[in-house]
Amino acid sequence: MIRAATTLATALMIAPIASAQSVQERLNDYPTAARADYVFGCMATNGQSRSVLEKCSCSIDVIASILPYDKYVEAETVLSLRLTGGERMSIFRTAAMANAIVADLRRAQAEAEIICF
């Protein structure tokens, strides 16, 4: 676990800037399972109705149009590691790179909320 976190931290610090993608590539680079997982979580938070399903589906589509999938995975990983206790995991709470990765996801989520909800 510690080695994996260290490897991830190193990868995050030296990760190259994502190359530009066309809108079509961005809309289709999220696996169906990732989209479904997001929608299930969104519906658990916002309610189990048809209108919420449509709003949550719209939300992940907007996020996918803004944030490439690899950046989405990085942000979700950082957020998950922030929940883990311990001194060694504090890098994911304080590092500028980790904060920037999460900020990108938060901006995409805010945009999606404005558009879809």
Short mmCIF file of N, CA and C in Angstrom, two decimals:
data_model
loop_
_atom_site.label_atom_id
_atom_site.label_comp_id
_atom_site.label_asym_id
_atom_site.label_seq_id
_atom_site.Cartn_x
_atom_site.Cartn_y
_atom_site.Cartn_z
N MET A 1 0.83 -1.19 0.00
CA MET A 1 0.00 0.00 0.00
C MET A 1 0.87 1.25 0.00
N ILE A 2 1.89 1.27 0.85
CA ILE A 2 2.76 2.43 0.94
C ILE A 2 3.53 2.59 -0.36
N ARG A 3 4.02 1.49 -0.92
CA ARG A 3 4.77 1.56 -2.16
C ARG A 3 3.89 2.06 -3.31
N ALA A 4 2.64 1.59 -3.33
CA ALA A 4 1.71 2.03 -4.37
C ALA A 4 1.45 3.53 -4.25
N ALA A 5 1.27 4.00 -3.02
CA ALA A 5 1.02 5.43 -2.81
C ALA A 5 2.24 6.25 -3.21
N THR A 6 3.43 5.76 -2.89
CA THR A 6 4.65 6.45 -3.25
C THR A 6 4.80 6.50 -4.77
N THR A 7 4.53 5.38 -5.42
CA THR A 7 4.61 5.33 -6.88
C THR A 7 3.62 6.29 -7.51
N LEU A 8 2.39 6.33 -6.98
CA LEU A 8 1.38 7.25 -7.49
C LEU A 8 1.81 8.69 -7.27
N ALA A 9 2.33 8.99 -6.10
CA ALA A 9 2.78 10.35 -5.81
C ALA A 9 3.86 10.78 -6.79
N THR A 10 4.79 9.89 -7.07
CA THR A 10 5.85 10.19 -8.03
C THR A 10 5.27 10.41 -9.41
N ALA A 11 4.35 9.55 -9.80
CA ALA A 11 3.74 9.68 -11.13
C ALA A 11 2.97 10.99 -11.26
N LEU A 12 2.29 11.39 -10.20
CA LEU A 12 1.54 12.63 -10.23
C LEU A 12 2.46 13.84 -10.37
N MET A 13 3.61 13.77 -9.76
CA MET A 13 4.54 14.88 -9.79
C MET A 13 5.23 15.03 -11.14
N ILE A 14 5.39 13.92 -11.86
CA ILE A 14 6.10 14.00 -13.13
C ILE A 14 5.19 13.74 -14.32
N ALA A 15 3.89 13.69 -14.07
CA ALA A 15 2.94 13.41 -15.16
C ALA A 15 2.98 14.53 -16.18
N PRO A 16 3.08 14.17 -17.45
CA PRO A 16 3.09 15.20 -18.48
C PRO A 16 1.69 15.79 -18.66
N ILE A 17 1.66 16.96 -19.22
CA ILE A 17 0.40 17.60 -19.53
C ILE A 17 -0.31 16.76 -20.59
N ALA A 18 -1.60 16.53 -20.39
CA ALA A 18 -2.37 15.71 -21.34
C ALA A 18 -2.42 16.40 -22.69
N SER A 19 -2.28 15.61 -23.74
CA SER A 19 -2.37 16.18 -25.07
C SER A 19 -3.81 16.57 -25.35
N ALA A 20 -3.97 17.52 -26.22
CA ALA A 20 -5.31 18.00 -26.55
C ALA A 20 -6.10 16.90 -27.23
N GLN A 21 -7.38 16.83 -26.90
CA GLN A 21 -8.27 15.85 -27.49
C GLN A 21 -9.41 16.58 -28.18
N SER A 22 -9.92 15.96 -29.22
CA SER A 22 -11.11 16.52 -29.85
C SER A 22 -12.30 16.25 -28.93
N VAL A 23 -13.38 16.94 -29.17
CA VAL A 23 -14.58 16.76 -28.36
C VAL A 23 -15.06 15.31 -28.47
N GLN A 24 -15.04 14.76 -29.67
CA GLN A 24 -15.48 13.38 -29.87
C GLN A 24 -14.63 12.40 -29.05
N GLU A 25 -13.32 12.60 -29.04
CA GLU A 25 -12.44 11.72 -28.26
C GLU A 25 -12.72 11.85 -26.77
N ARG A 26 -12.92 13.08 -26.30
CA ARG A 26 -13.20 13.28 -24.88
C ARG A 26 -14.52 12.66 -24.46
N LEU A 27 -15.53 12.78 -25.30
CA LEU A 27 -16.84 12.22 -24.96
C LEU A 27 -16.82 10.70 -24.92
N ASN A 28 -15.91 10.08 -25.63
CA ASN A 28 -15.90 8.63 -25.73
C ASN A 28 -14.75 7.97 -24.99
N ASP A 29 -13.96 8.70 -24.24
CA ASP A 29 -12.83 8.05 -23.57
C ASP A 29 -13.16 7.56 -22.16
N TYR A 30 -14.35 7.81 -21.67
CA TYR A 30 -14.76 7.29 -20.37
C TYR A 30 -15.41 5.93 -20.58
N PRO A 31 -14.92 4.89 -19.91
CA PRO A 31 -15.55 3.57 -20.03
C PRO A 31 -16.99 3.61 -19.48
N THR A 32 -17.82 2.77 -20.01
CA THR A 32 -19.22 2.71 -19.59
C THR A 32 -19.32 2.46 -18.08
N ALA A 33 -18.48 1.58 -17.55
CA ALA A 33 -18.52 1.28 -16.11
C ALA A 33 -18.22 2.52 -15.28
N ALA A 34 -17.29 3.36 -15.73
CA ALA A 34 -16.96 4.58 -14.99
C ALA A 34 -18.14 5.56 -15.03
N ARG A 35 -18.77 5.67 -16.19
CA ARG A 35 -19.94 6.54 -16.30
C ARG A 35 -21.07 6.03 -15.41
N ALA A 36 -21.31 4.72 -15.43
CA ALA A 36 -22.38 4.13 -14.62
C ALA A 36 -22.09 4.33 -13.14
N ASP A 37 -20.85 4.14 -12.73
CA ASP A 37 -20.46 4.32 -11.34
C ASP A 37 -20.74 5.75 -10.89
N TYR A 38 -20.40 6.71 -11.74
CA TYR A 38 -20.66 8.11 -11.41
C TYR A 38 -22.16 8.36 -11.27
N VAL A 39 -22.94 7.84 -12.22
CA VAL A 39 -24.39 8.05 -12.19
C VAL A 39 -25.01 7.41 -10.95
N PHE A 40 -24.57 6.20 -10.58
CA PHE A 40 -25.09 5.56 -9.37
C PHE A 40 -24.79 6.39 -8.14
N GLY A 41 -23.57 6.89 -8.03
CA GLY A 41 -23.20 7.73 -6.89
C GLY A 41 -23.97 9.03 -6.86
N CYS A 42 -24.13 9.63 -8.02
CA CYS A 42 -24.89 10.87 -8.14
C CYS A 42 -26.35 10.66 -7.73
N MET A 43 -26.93 9.56 -8.18
CA MET A 43 -28.32 9.27 -7.84
C MET A 43 -28.47 8.94 -6.35
N ALA A 44 -27.49 8.30 -5.77
CA ALA A 44 -27.54 8.01 -4.33
C ALA A 44 -27.54 9.31 -3.53
N THR A 45 -26.86 10.32 -4.04
CA THR A 45 -26.79 11.60 -3.37
C THR A 45 -28.01 12.47 -3.61
N ASN A 46 -28.55 12.42 -4.84
CA ASN A 46 -29.59 13.37 -5.24
C ASN A 46 -31.00 12.80 -5.34
N GLY A 47 -31.14 11.49 -5.22
CA GLY A 47 -32.46 10.90 -5.30
C GLY A 47 -32.54 9.84 -6.38
N GLN A 48 -33.55 9.01 -6.28
CA GLN A 48 -33.68 7.86 -7.17
C GLN A 48 -34.86 8.05 -8.13
N SER A 49 -34.86 9.13 -8.86
CA SER A 49 -35.97 9.38 -9.79
C SER A 49 -35.45 9.45 -11.22
N ARG A 50 -36.37 9.39 -12.15
CA ARG A 50 -36.02 9.46 -13.57
C ARG A 50 -35.36 10.80 -13.90
N SER A 51 -35.87 11.88 -13.34
CA SER A 51 -35.30 13.19 -13.64
C SER A 51 -33.87 13.31 -13.09
N VAL A 52 -33.61 12.71 -11.94
CA VAL A 52 -32.25 12.72 -11.39
C VAL A 52 -31.33 11.86 -12.25
N LEU A 53 -31.82 10.75 -12.76
CA LEU A 53 -31.04 9.92 -13.67
C LEU A 53 -30.59 10.73 -14.88
N GLU A 54 -31.51 11.49 -15.45
CA GLU A 54 -31.17 12.30 -16.62
C GLU A 54 -30.16 13.40 -16.26
N LYS A 55 -30.34 14.02 -15.10
CA LYS A 55 -29.41 15.07 -14.67
C LYS A 55 -28.03 14.50 -14.39
N CYS A 56 -27.97 13.35 -13.74
CA CYS A 56 -26.68 12.73 -13.43
C CYS A 56 -25.98 12.26 -14.70
N SER A 57 -26.73 11.73 -15.65
CA SER A 57 -26.16 11.32 -16.93
C SER A 57 -25.61 12.52 -17.67
N CYS A 58 -26.34 13.60 -17.66
CA CYS A 58 -25.88 14.85 -18.27
C CYS A 58 -24.60 15.31 -17.59
N SER A 59 -24.56 15.20 -16.28
CA SER A 59 -23.42 15.67 -15.50
C SER A 59 -22.13 14.95 -15.89
N ILE A 60 -22.16 13.63 -15.99
CA ILE A 60 -20.94 12.90 -16.35
C ILE A 60 -20.56 13.19 -17.80
N ASP A 61 -21.53 13.44 -18.65
CA ASP A 61 -21.23 13.81 -20.04
C ASP A 61 -20.50 15.15 -20.10
N VAL A 62 -20.95 16.10 -19.29
CA VAL A 62 -20.29 17.41 -19.25
C VAL A 62 -18.88 17.27 -18.69
N ILE A 63 -18.74 16.51 -17.61
CA ILE A 63 -17.41 16.29 -17.03
C ILE A 63 -16.49 15.65 -18.05
N ALA A 64 -17.00 14.67 -18.78
CA ALA A 64 -16.20 13.98 -19.80
C ALA A 64 -15.80 14.93 -20.92
N SER A 65 -16.62 15.92 -21.21
CA SER A 65 -16.28 16.86 -22.27
C SER A 65 -15.22 17.87 -21.83
N ILE A 66 -15.05 18.02 -20.52
CA ILE A 66 -14.10 18.98 -19.98
C ILE A 66 -12.79 18.32 -19.58
N LEU A 67 -12.89 17.16 -18.94
CA LEU A 67 -11.74 16.52 -18.31
C LEU A 67 -11.46 15.17 -18.97
N PRO A 68 -10.26 14.97 -19.51
CA PRO A 68 -9.93 13.66 -20.08
C PRO A 68 -10.02 12.58 -19.00
N TYR A 69 -10.30 11.36 -19.41
CA TYR A 69 -10.52 10.27 -18.46
C TYR A 69 -9.33 10.03 -17.55
N ASP A 70 -8.11 10.11 -18.08
CA ASP A 70 -6.95 9.86 -17.23
C ASP A 70 -6.85 10.91 -16.11
N LYS A 71 -7.23 12.15 -16.38
CA LYS A 71 -7.23 13.18 -15.34
C LYS A 71 -8.36 12.94 -14.33
N TYR A 72 -9.48 12.42 -14.80
CA TYR A 72 -10.59 12.06 -13.91
C TYR A 72 -10.15 10.96 -12.94
N VAL A 73 -9.47 9.94 -13.47
CA VAL A 73 -8.98 8.84 -12.64
C VAL A 73 -7.97 9.35 -11.62
N GLU A 74 -7.06 10.22 -12.04
CA GLU A 74 -6.08 10.79 -11.11
C GLU A 74 -6.78 11.53 -9.97
N ALA A 75 -7.77 12.34 -10.32
CA ALA A 75 -8.48 13.11 -9.29
C ALA A 75 -9.24 12.20 -8.33
N GLU A 76 -9.91 11.20 -8.87
CA GLU A 76 -10.63 10.25 -8.02
C GLU A 76 -9.66 9.50 -7.11
N THR A 77 -8.49 9.17 -7.62
CA THR A 77 -7.48 8.48 -6.82
C THR A 77 -6.98 9.36 -5.69
N VAL A 78 -6.69 10.62 -6.00
CA VAL A 78 -6.24 11.55 -4.97
C VAL A 78 -7.31 11.71 -3.90
N LEU A 79 -8.56 11.88 -4.32
CA LEU A 79 -9.65 12.02 -3.35
C LEU A 79 -9.78 10.79 -2.47
N SER A 80 -9.61 9.62 -3.06
CA SER A 80 -9.68 8.38 -2.29
C SER A 80 -8.52 8.29 -1.29
N LEU A 81 -7.33 8.66 -1.73
CA LEU A 81 -6.17 8.58 -0.84
C LEU A 81 -6.23 9.63 0.27
N ARG A 82 -6.92 10.72 0.02
CA ARG A 82 -7.10 11.73 1.07
C ARG A 82 -7.93 11.20 2.22
N LEU A 83 -8.76 10.21 1.95
CA LEU A 83 -9.58 9.62 3.01
C LEU A 83 -8.79 8.65 3.88
N THR A 84 -7.63 8.21 3.39
CA THR A 84 -6.78 7.29 4.13
C THR A 84 -5.99 8.07 5.17
N GLY A 85 -5.96 7.57 6.38
CA GLY A 85 -5.25 8.25 7.45
C GLY A 85 -3.75 7.99 7.38
N GLY A 86 -3.05 8.68 8.19
CA GLY A 86 -1.62 8.46 8.31
C GLY A 86 -0.79 9.60 7.77
N GLU A 87 0.39 9.70 8.31
CA GLU A 87 1.31 10.78 7.96
C GLU A 87 1.76 10.69 6.50
N ARG A 88 1.98 9.47 6.03
CA ARG A 88 2.47 9.32 4.66
C ARG A 88 1.44 9.73 3.61
N MET A 89 0.20 9.69 3.96
CA MET A 89 -0.85 10.07 3.01
C MET A 89 -1.11 11.57 3.02
N SER A 90 -0.46 12.29 3.92
CA SER A 90 -0.68 13.73 4.00
C SER A 90 -0.24 14.45 2.73
N ILE A 91 0.64 13.85 1.95
CA ILE A 91 1.08 14.47 0.70
C ILE A 91 -0.09 14.69 -0.24
N PHE A 92 -1.09 13.83 -0.17
CA PHE A 92 -2.25 13.96 -1.05
C PHE A 92 -3.20 15.05 -0.57
N ARG A 93 -3.02 15.50 0.67
CA ARG A 93 -3.84 16.58 1.19
C ARG A 93 -3.17 17.94 1.03
N THR A 94 -1.85 17.95 0.92
CA THR A 94 -1.12 19.21 0.94
C THR A 94 -0.35 19.55 -0.33
N ALA A 95 -0.02 18.58 -1.14
CA ALA A 95 0.81 18.84 -2.33
C ALA A 95 0.06 19.70 -3.34
N ALA A 96 0.76 20.67 -3.89
CA ALA A 96 0.15 21.57 -4.87
C ALA A 96 -0.35 20.81 -6.09
N MET A 97 0.40 19.82 -6.53
CA MET A 97 0.00 19.03 -7.70
C MET A 97 -1.29 18.27 -7.44
N ALA A 98 -1.41 17.67 -6.26
CA ALA A 98 -2.63 16.94 -5.91
C ALA A 98 -3.80 17.90 -5.80
N ASN A 99 -3.58 19.08 -5.23
CA ASN A 99 -4.64 20.07 -5.11
C ASN A 99 -5.09 20.56 -6.49
N ALA A 100 -4.16 20.73 -7.41
CA ALA A 100 -4.50 21.17 -8.77
C ALA A 100 -5.32 20.12 -9.50
N ILE A 101 -4.96 18.85 -9.32
CA ILE A 101 -5.69 17.76 -9.97
C ILE A 101 -7.13 17.73 -9.47
N VAL A 102 -7.32 17.85 -8.16
CA VAL A 102 -8.66 17.83 -7.59
C VAL A 102 -9.43 19.09 -7.98
N ALA A 103 -8.75 20.22 -8.05
CA ALA A 103 -9.41 21.47 -8.45
C ALA A 103 -9.97 21.38 -9.86
N ASP A 104 -9.24 20.72 -10.76
CA ASP A 104 -9.74 20.54 -12.13
C ASP A 104 -11.04 19.74 -12.13
N LEU A 105 -11.08 18.68 -11.33
CA LEU A 105 -12.30 17.88 -11.24
C LEU A 105 -13.44 18.70 -10.63
N ARG A 106 -13.15 19.45 -9.59
CA ARG A 106 -14.18 20.27 -8.94
C ARG A 106 -14.74 21.32 -9.90
N ARG A 107 -13.87 21.92 -10.73
CA ARG A 107 -14.36 22.89 -11.71
C ARG A 107 -15.27 22.22 -12.73
N ALA A 108 -14.88 21.04 -13.19
CA ALA A 108 -15.71 20.31 -14.15
C ALA A 108 -17.05 19.94 -13.52
N GLN A 109 -17.03 19.53 -12.26
CA GLN A 109 -18.28 19.19 -11.57
C GLN A 109 -19.17 20.42 -11.39
N ALA A 110 -18.56 21.55 -11.09
CA ALA A 110 -19.34 22.78 -10.93
C ALA A 110 -19.99 23.17 -12.25
N GLU A 111 -19.25 23.07 -13.32
CA GLU A 111 -19.79 23.37 -14.66
C GLU A 111 -20.95 22.43 -14.97
N ALA A 112 -20.77 21.15 -14.67
CA ALA A 112 -21.81 20.16 -14.92
C ALA A 112 -23.05 20.46 -14.08
N GLU A 113 -22.87 20.88 -12.86
CA GLU A 113 -24.02 21.20 -12.01
C GLU A 113 -24.79 22.39 -12.56
N ILE A 114 -24.08 23.40 -13.05
CA ILE A 114 -24.75 24.57 -13.63
C ILE A 114 -25.54 24.18 -14.87
N ILE A 115 -24.95 23.36 -15.71
CA ILE A 115 -25.59 22.98 -16.97
C ILE A 115 -26.73 22.00 -16.77
N CYS A 116 -26.53 21.03 -15.90
CA CYS A 116 -27.47 19.90 -15.81
C CYS A 116 -28.49 19.99 -14.69
N PHE A 117 -28.18 20.66 -13.63
CA PHE A 117 -29.10 20.69 -12.50
C PHE A 117 -29.76 22.05 -12.41
#
